[in-house]
Amino acid sequence: MKNWKSILLYLGVVYIVLLLGPIAGFDLPKILGEIASSPEVLIQQLLVGLVNGALIAIIALGYTMVYGIIELINFAHGDLYMLGAFASLTVFGAFGIQDGAPLGIAIPVMLVGLIVCSVFCAGLNIVVEKYAYRPLRNAPRLAPLISAIGVSFIFQNMGLFWGGLKAFIPVMGSNSAAPKSFPDLLPRVDILKFLGIQTSIVFTTKDLIVLVVAVVLMVLLHLFVQYTRLGKAMRATAQSRDAAKIMGINVDQIIALTFLIGGALAGSAGILVGLYNNTIVFTMGFTAGLRAFTAAVLGGIGNIVGAMLGGVLIGLLSSLSDQYLSSRWTNAWVFGVLVVILAFRPGGLLGENVQEKV
C-alpha cells in the first residue's frame, strides 16, 4: 500500500512539473545554452542569491525557534523585522547620518543602530509573547494562530504610522506608505578588481560585510543553543515542556528567552536589509516573512541548521529564477520547489520524516 502511494505521489509531481514548466517559461535547453555562453552571469546570480539567502535565513531562525519551542507559527515575525528596519532608520535620522557619511562616523552609528533595533525588537517580541501568546498557550491551536495574524496587522500598521512621522524618519514624498530611503553607508569596493582579477562578476565589500555579519549571527546562535546551559534548557523545553518542568526548568522564562533571541535576530536582519537595499517600506515584512517561513519549512521547521539551509536555498532559487525565467514566476517556482521537496520529505530537508506508517 505504501509503495503504491509513493508511486502515485512521484507521478503526480512529475505531471505538475511537465505541465507547469512550459507555462512558467522553463525551457531547459535554452537555460543551459545561456549558462554555457555566459557562465559569469551564473556565478554573479549565485553570489547575489547567497547574500539574500543569508538575510532570509536570519529571519527564518525566528520562525523555527518559536515553532520548535511552542509549535506556534508566529506570522508577526516578518513585520517585526520591518519595525527593526524602521527603528534603525530612526537612529540614523537622530544622528543626522546621510549617504556617504565618513566611515569613522558611520561605523559607530551603525553599531548603535544594530544594538538599538535588536533590543527594541527583542523587547517588543517579549511583550507580545507575554500578553498575546502566553494566555492562549493551552488553547486550541487555531486561537494563537489567529492571534499571531492579528499582531502582524498591528505591527504593519505601526510601520505605516511610523513612516508618516517626518520628525523621526526622512520621508520620500508626502505619502506615509511610500518607500523610505535608507542611508547608503557601506563601502562598495569591488573586491575582485581590487585583487587584480579582470571579470564582469561584481562582489563588493558591501556584499561581504552583510554576508559575514549574517553568518556570524547564525553561527553564534547555533553555538549558543548547542553548548550553553540555556541552550540545553531550550532544547529540553522543545522536546517536552512537562519533562522540562519536572527537571526544574522555568519553561516560561525559556519561552520568553526564545522570543527575545528571535526578536533580536529580526532587528538585526532589519538593519542589514536596510543597509544592503537602501530602501524600506512598511509592507516589506510580509514578503520577507513569507519567504523566511518557507525557508524554515523547507529546511525542517524547528531545526536551526535547516532554517539556515532553507534560507540559502530560497535565496539561490529566487536569484536564478529572476535571471533565467522571469521575476513574476519567482514565487511560483520557490513554492513549487517547496511542494516537491515536502512531497518526498514531509519534515523538510533536515527535519524528521513524518510520513505515515502503513
Coordinates of C-alpha atoms in Angstrom, one line a residue:
M1 CA 0.0 0.0 0.0
K2 CA 2.8 2.4 0.9
N3 CA 4.7 1.7 -2.3
W4 CA 1.6 2.5 -4.4
K5 CA 1.1 5.8 -2.6
S6 CA 4.8 6.7 -3.2
I7 CA 4.5 5.8 -6.9
L8 CA 1.3 7.9 -7.3
L9 CA 3.0 10.7 -5.5
Y10 CA 6.0 10.7 -7.7
L11 CA 3.9 10.5 -10.9
G12 CA 1.8 13.5 -9.6
V13 CA 4.9 15.6 -9.0
V14 CA 6.3 14.8 -12.5
Y15 CA 3.0 15.6 -14.1
I16 CA 2.8 19.0 -12.4
V17 CA 6.4 19.8 -13.4
L18 CA 5.8 18.8 -17.0
L19 CA 2.5 20.7 -17.1
L20 CA 3.6 24.0 -15.5
G21 CA 7.2 24.1 -16.7
P22 CA 6.5 25.4 -20.2
I23 CA 3.8 27.8 -18.9
A24 CA 6.2 29.3 -16.5
G25 CA 9.0 29.6 -19.1
F26 CA 11.1 26.7 -18.0
D27 CA 13.0 25.9 -21.2
L28 CA 15.9 23.7 -20.1
P29 CA 17.9 23.7 -23.4
K30 CA 17.6 27.5 -23.6
I31 CA 18.7 27.9 -19.9
L32 CA 21.7 25.6 -20.4
G33 CA 22.6 27.5 -23.5
E34 CA 22.6 30.8 -21.6
I35 CA 24.7 29.3 -18.8
A36 CA 27.2 27.9 -21.3
S37 CA 27.5 31.2 -23.2
S38 CA 27.8 33.3 -20.0
P39 CA 29.0 31.3 -17.0
E40 CA 30.0 34.6 -15.3
V41 CA 26.3 35.6 -15.2
L42 CA 25.5 32.3 -13.3
I43 CA 28.3 33.0 -10.8
Q44 CA 27.0 36.5 -10.3
Q45 CA 23.5 35.3 -9.6
L46 CA 24.8 32.7 -7.2
L47 CA 26.6 35.4 -5.2
V48 CA 23.5 37.6 -5.1
G49 CA 21.4 34.6 -4.1
L50 CA 23.9 33.7 -1.4
V51 CA 23.8 37.1 0.2
N52 CA 20.0 37.4 0.0
G53 CA 19.6 33.8 1.3
A54 CA 21.7 34.6 4.3
L55 CA 19.4 37.5 5.1
I56 CA 16.3 35.3 4.7
A57 CA 18.0 32.7 6.9
I58 CA 18.3 35.2 9.8
I59 CA 14.6 35.9 9.7
A60 CA 13.8 32.2 9.3
L61 CA 15.6 31.4 12.5
G62 CA 13.0 33.4 14.5
Y63 CA 10.2 31.3 12.9
T64 CA 11.9 27.9 13.5
M65 CA 12.9 28.7 17.1
V66 CA 9.4 29.7 18.2
Y67 CA 7.8 26.8 16.5
G68 CA 10.4 24.4 17.9
I69 CA 9.6 25.6 21.4
I70 CA 5.8 26.1 21.5
E71 CA 4.7 24.9 18.0
L72 CA 3.4 28.3 17.1
I73 CA 3.7 29.8 13.6
N74 CA 4.5 33.4 14.6
F75 CA 3.2 35.2 11.5
A76 CA 4.0 38.6 13.1
H77 CA 7.8 37.8 12.9
G78 CA 8.2 39.3 9.4
D79 CA 6.5 42.5 10.4
L80 CA 8.7 42.7 13.5
Y81 CA 11.7 42.6 11.2
M82 CA 10.2 45.5 9.3
L83 CA 9.8 47.5 12.5
G84 CA 13.5 46.8 13.2
A85 CA 14.4 48.4 9.9
F86 CA 12.3 51.5 10.8
A87 CA 13.9 51.7 14.2
S88 CA 17.4 51.6 12.7
L89 CA 16.4 54.4 10.2
T90 CA 15.2 56.4 13.2
V91 CA 18.5 56.1 14.9
F92 CA 20.3 57.2 11.7
G93 CA 18.0 60.2 11.5
A94 CA 18.6 61.1 15.1
F95 CA 22.3 61.2 14.5
G96 CA 21.9 63.1 11.2
I97 CA 23.6 60.4 9.2
Q98 CA 23.2 60.6 5.4
D99 CA 24.5 59.0 2.3
G100 CA 28.3 58.9 2.0
A101 CA 29.0 59.7 5.7
P102 CA 32.6 59.1 6.7
L103 CA 33.3 55.6 7.9
G104 CA 34.7 57.0 11.2
I105 CA 31.3 58.4 12.0
A106 CA 29.1 55.8 10.2
I107 CA 30.6 52.7 11.8
P108 CA 29.8 53.7 15.5
V109 CA 26.3 54.8 14.5
M110 CA 25.7 51.6 12.6
L111 CA 26.8 49.6 15.7
V112 CA 24.5 51.8 17.9
G113 CA 21.7 51.2 15.4
L114 CA 22.3 47.4 15.4
I115 CA 22.1 47.4 19.2
V116 CA 19.1 49.7 19.5
C117 CA 16.9 47.9 16.9
S118 CA 17.9 44.4 18.2
V119 CA 16.9 45.5 21.8
F120 CA 13.7 47.2 20.5
C121 CA 12.5 44.1 18.6
A122 CA 13.6 41.7 21.3
G123 CA 11.6 43.7 23.9
L124 CA 8.6 44.0 21.6
N125 CA 8.6 40.3 21.0
I126 CA 8.7 39.5 24.7
V127 CA 5.7 41.8 25.3
V128 CA 3.8 40.1 22.5
E129 CA 4.6 36.7 23.9
K130 CA 3.5 37.6 27.4
Y131 CA 0.2 39.3 26.6
A132 CA -0.9 37.9 23.2
Y133 CA 0.5 34.3 23.1
R134 CA 1.0 33.1 26.7
P135 CA -2.6 33.4 27.7
L136 CA -3.5 31.2 24.7
R137 CA -0.8 28.6 25.2
N138 CA -3.2 25.9 26.3
A139 CA -6.0 26.9 23.9
P140 CA -6.8 25.2 20.7
R141 CA -4.1 25.7 18.1
L142 CA -6.3 28.0 16.0
A143 CA -6.6 30.6 18.7
P144 CA -2.8 31.5 19.0
L145 CA -2.5 31.3 15.2
I146 CA -5.3 33.9 14.7
S147 CA -3.7 36.0 17.5
A148 CA -0.4 35.9 15.6
I149 CA -2.1 37.2 12.4
G150 CA -3.7 40.0 14.4
V151 CA -0.4 41.0 15.9
S152 CA 1.0 41.0 12.3
F153 CA -1.6 43.5 11.2
I154 CA -0.9 45.7 14.3
F155 CA 2.8 45.7 13.5
Q156 CA 2.2 46.5 9.9
N157 CA 0.0 49.5 10.8
M158 CA 2.6 50.6 13.3
G159 CA 5.1 50.7 10.4
L160 CA 2.6 52.7 8.3
F161 CA 2.1 55.2 11.1
W162 CA 5.8 55.3 11.8
G163 CA 6.6 56.0 8.2
G164 CA 4.5 59.1 8.3
L165 CA 6.3 60.7 11.3
K166 CA 8.6 63.2 9.5
A167 CA 10.2 64.2 12.8
F168 CA 11.6 60.6 13.1
I169 CA 12.1 59.3 9.6
P170 CA 13.1 61.1 6.4
V171 CA 10.1 60.6 4.1
M172 CA 10.3 60.2 0.3
G173 CA 7.2 62.1 -0.8
S174 CA 4.2 63.0 1.3
N175 CA 2.6 59.6 1.4
S176 CA 3.4 57.7 4.6
A177 CA 3.1 54.4 2.7
A178 CA 5.8 55.4 0.2
P179 CA 9.2 53.7 0.4
K180 CA 11.7 55.4 2.7
S181 CA 15.3 55.9 1.6
F182 CA 17.9 54.3 3.8
P183 CA 21.4 55.9 4.1
D184 CA 24.0 54.2 1.8
L185 CA 26.8 53.8 4.4
L186 CA 28.5 50.5 3.5
P187 CA 31.6 50.8 1.2
R188 CA 31.2 49.5 -2.4
V189 CA 34.8 48.5 -3.2
D190 CA 34.8 45.8 -5.9
I191 CA 36.9 43.1 -4.2
L192 CA 37.7 41.1 -7.4
K193 CA 39.0 44.2 -9.3
F194 CA 40.9 45.3 -6.2
L195 CA 42.7 41.9 -6.2
G196 CA 43.5 42.4 -9.9
I197 CA 41.0 39.9 -11.3
Q198 CA 39.5 41.1 -14.5
T199 CA 36.0 39.8 -14.7
S200 CA 32.4 41.0 -15.1
I201 CA 31.5 39.4 -11.8
V202 CA 30.9 42.1 -9.1
F203 CA 31.3 41.2 -5.5
T204 CA 31.7 44.3 -3.3
T205 CA 32.7 44.9 0.3
K206 CA 29.1 45.7 0.9
D207 CA 28.1 42.2 -0.1
L208 CA 30.9 40.7 2.0
I209 CA 30.1 42.7 5.1
V210 CA 26.4 41.7 5.0
L211 CA 27.3 38.1 4.4
V212 CA 29.9 38.0 7.2
V213 CA 27.6 39.6 9.7
A214 CA 24.7 37.2 8.8
V215 CA 27.0 34.1 9.0
V216 CA 28.4 35.3 12.4
L217 CA 24.9 35.7 13.8
M218 CA 23.8 32.3 12.6
V219 CA 27.0 30.6 13.9
L220 CA 26.7 32.3 17.3
L221 CA 23.1 31.2 17.7
H222 CA 24.0 27.6 16.8
L223 CA 26.8 27.6 19.3
F224 CA 24.5 29.1 22.0
V225 CA 21.8 26.5 21.5
Q226 CA 24.2 23.6 21.3
Y227 CA 26.8 24.3 24.0
T228 CA 25.3 26.7 26.7
R229 CA 23.2 25.8 29.7
L230 CA 20.3 28.0 28.5
G231 CA 20.6 26.4 25.0
K232 CA 20.3 23.0 26.5
A233 CA 17.3 24.1 28.5
M234 CA 15.7 25.4 25.3
R235 CA 16.3 22.1 23.6
A236 CA 14.8 20.3 26.6
T237 CA 11.7 22.5 26.5
A238 CA 11.3 21.9 22.8
Q239 CA 11.3 18.1 23.4
S240 CA 8.9 18.1 26.2
R241 CA 7.7 21.1 28.3
D242 CA 6.3 18.8 31.0
A243 CA 9.5 16.9 31.4
A244 CA 11.4 20.2 31.4
K245 CA 9.3 21.4 34.3
I246 CA 10.0 18.2 36.2
M247 CA 13.7 18.8 35.8
G248 CA 13.4 22.3 37.3
I249 CA 13.5 24.3 34.1
N250 CA 11.4 27.5 34.2
V251 CA 9.6 27.0 31.0
D252 CA 8.0 30.5 30.9
Q253 CA 11.5 32.1 31.1
I254 CA 12.9 29.8 28.4
I255 CA 10.0 30.6 26.0
A256 CA 10.5 34.3 26.7
L257 CA 14.2 33.9 26.0
T258 CA 13.3 32.2 22.7
F259 CA 11.2 35.2 21.7
L260 CA 13.9 37.6 22.9
I261 CA 16.5 35.9 20.7
G262 CA 14.2 35.7 17.7
G263 CA 13.3 39.4 18.1
A264 CA 16.9 40.4 18.3
L265 CA 17.7 38.5 15.1
A266 CA 14.7 40.1 13.4
G267 CA 16.0 43.5 14.4
S268 CA 19.5 42.7 13.1
A269 CA 18.0 41.5 9.8
G270 CA 16.1 44.7 9.5
I271 CA 19.1 47.0 9.7
L272 CA 21.2 44.7 7.5
V273 CA 18.5 44.7 4.8
G274 CA 18.2 48.4 5.0
L275 CA 21.9 49.0 4.6
Y276 CA 22.0 46.5 1.8
N277 CA 19.0 47.6 -0.3
N278 CA 19.0 51.3 0.9
T279 CA 15.2 51.4 0.9
I280 CA 12.5 50.2 3.3
V281 CA 8.7 50.1 3.2
F282 CA 6.0 49.1 5.7
T283 CA 4.9 46.1 3.6
M284 CA 8.4 44.6 3.4
G285 CA 7.7 42.3 6.3
F286 CA 5.0 40.4 4.5
T287 CA 7.2 39.3 1.6
A288 CA 10.3 38.6 3.7
G289 CA 8.3 36.8 6.3
L290 CA 6.6 34.6 3.7
R291 CA 9.9 33.6 2.2
A292 CA 11.5 33.2 5.6
F293 CA 8.7 30.9 6.8
T294 CA 9.0 29.0 3.5
A295 CA 12.8 28.6 4.2
A296 CA 12.1 27.3 7.8
V297 CA 9.6 24.7 6.4
L298 CA 11.9 23.8 3.6
G299 CA 14.8 23.1 5.9
G300 CA 12.7 21.5 8.6
I301 CA 10.6 23.6 10.9
G302 CA 12.1 23.6 14.4
N303 CA 15.6 22.8 13.0
I304 CA 18.0 25.7 13.3
V305 CA 20.5 24.4 10.8
G306 CA 17.6 23.5 8.5
A307 CA 16.4 27.1 8.6
M308 CA 19.9 28.3 7.6
L309 CA 20.0 25.8 4.7
G310 CA 16.5 26.7 3.6
G311 CA 17.2 30.4 3.6
V312 CA 20.2 30.0 1.4
L313 CA 18.3 27.7 -1.0
I314 CA 15.4 30.2 -1.2
G315 CA 17.8 33.0 -2.0
L316 CA 19.6 31.0 -4.7
L317 CA 16.3 29.8 -6.3
S318 CA 14.9 33.3 -6.3
S319 CA 18.1 34.8 -7.9
L320 CA 18.3 32.1 -10.6
S321 CA 14.6 32.4 -11.4
D322 CA 14.9 36.2 -11.8
Q323 CA 17.8 35.7 -14.2
Y324 CA 16.8 32.7 -16.3
L325 CA 13.0 32.6 -16.1
S326 CA 11.0 35.7 -15.1
S327 CA 10.7 37.6 -11.8
R328 CA 6.9 37.3 -12.0
W329 CA 7.3 33.5 -11.8
T330 CA 9.9 33.5 -8.9
N331 CA 7.4 33.0 -6.1
A332 CA 5.7 30.2 -8.1
W333 CA 9.0 28.4 -8.6
V334 CA 10.0 28.8 -5.0
F335 CA 6.8 27.4 -3.6
G336 CA 6.8 24.8 -6.4
V337 CA 10.2 23.5 -5.2
L338 CA 8.8 23.6 -1.6
V339 CA 5.9 21.4 -2.6
V340 CA 8.1 18.9 -4.5
I341 CA 10.6 18.6 -1.6
L342 CA 7.8 18.2 1.0
A343 CA 6.2 15.6 -1.1
F344 CA 9.3 13.4 -0.7
R345 CA 10.4 14.8 2.7
P346 CA 7.3 15.9 4.7
G347 CA 9.5 17.0 7.6
G348 CA 11.8 19.2 5.4
L349 CA 15.3 18.6 4.2
L350 CA 16.8 18.2 7.7
G351 CA 13.6 17.6 9.7
E352 CA 12.1 14.5 10.9
N353 CA 10.4 12.2 8.4
V354 CA 6.8 12.3 9.4
Q355 CA 5.3 10.1 6.6
E356 CA 2.5 7.8 7.7
K357 CA 3.4 4.3 8.6
V358 CA 1.0 1.8 6.9

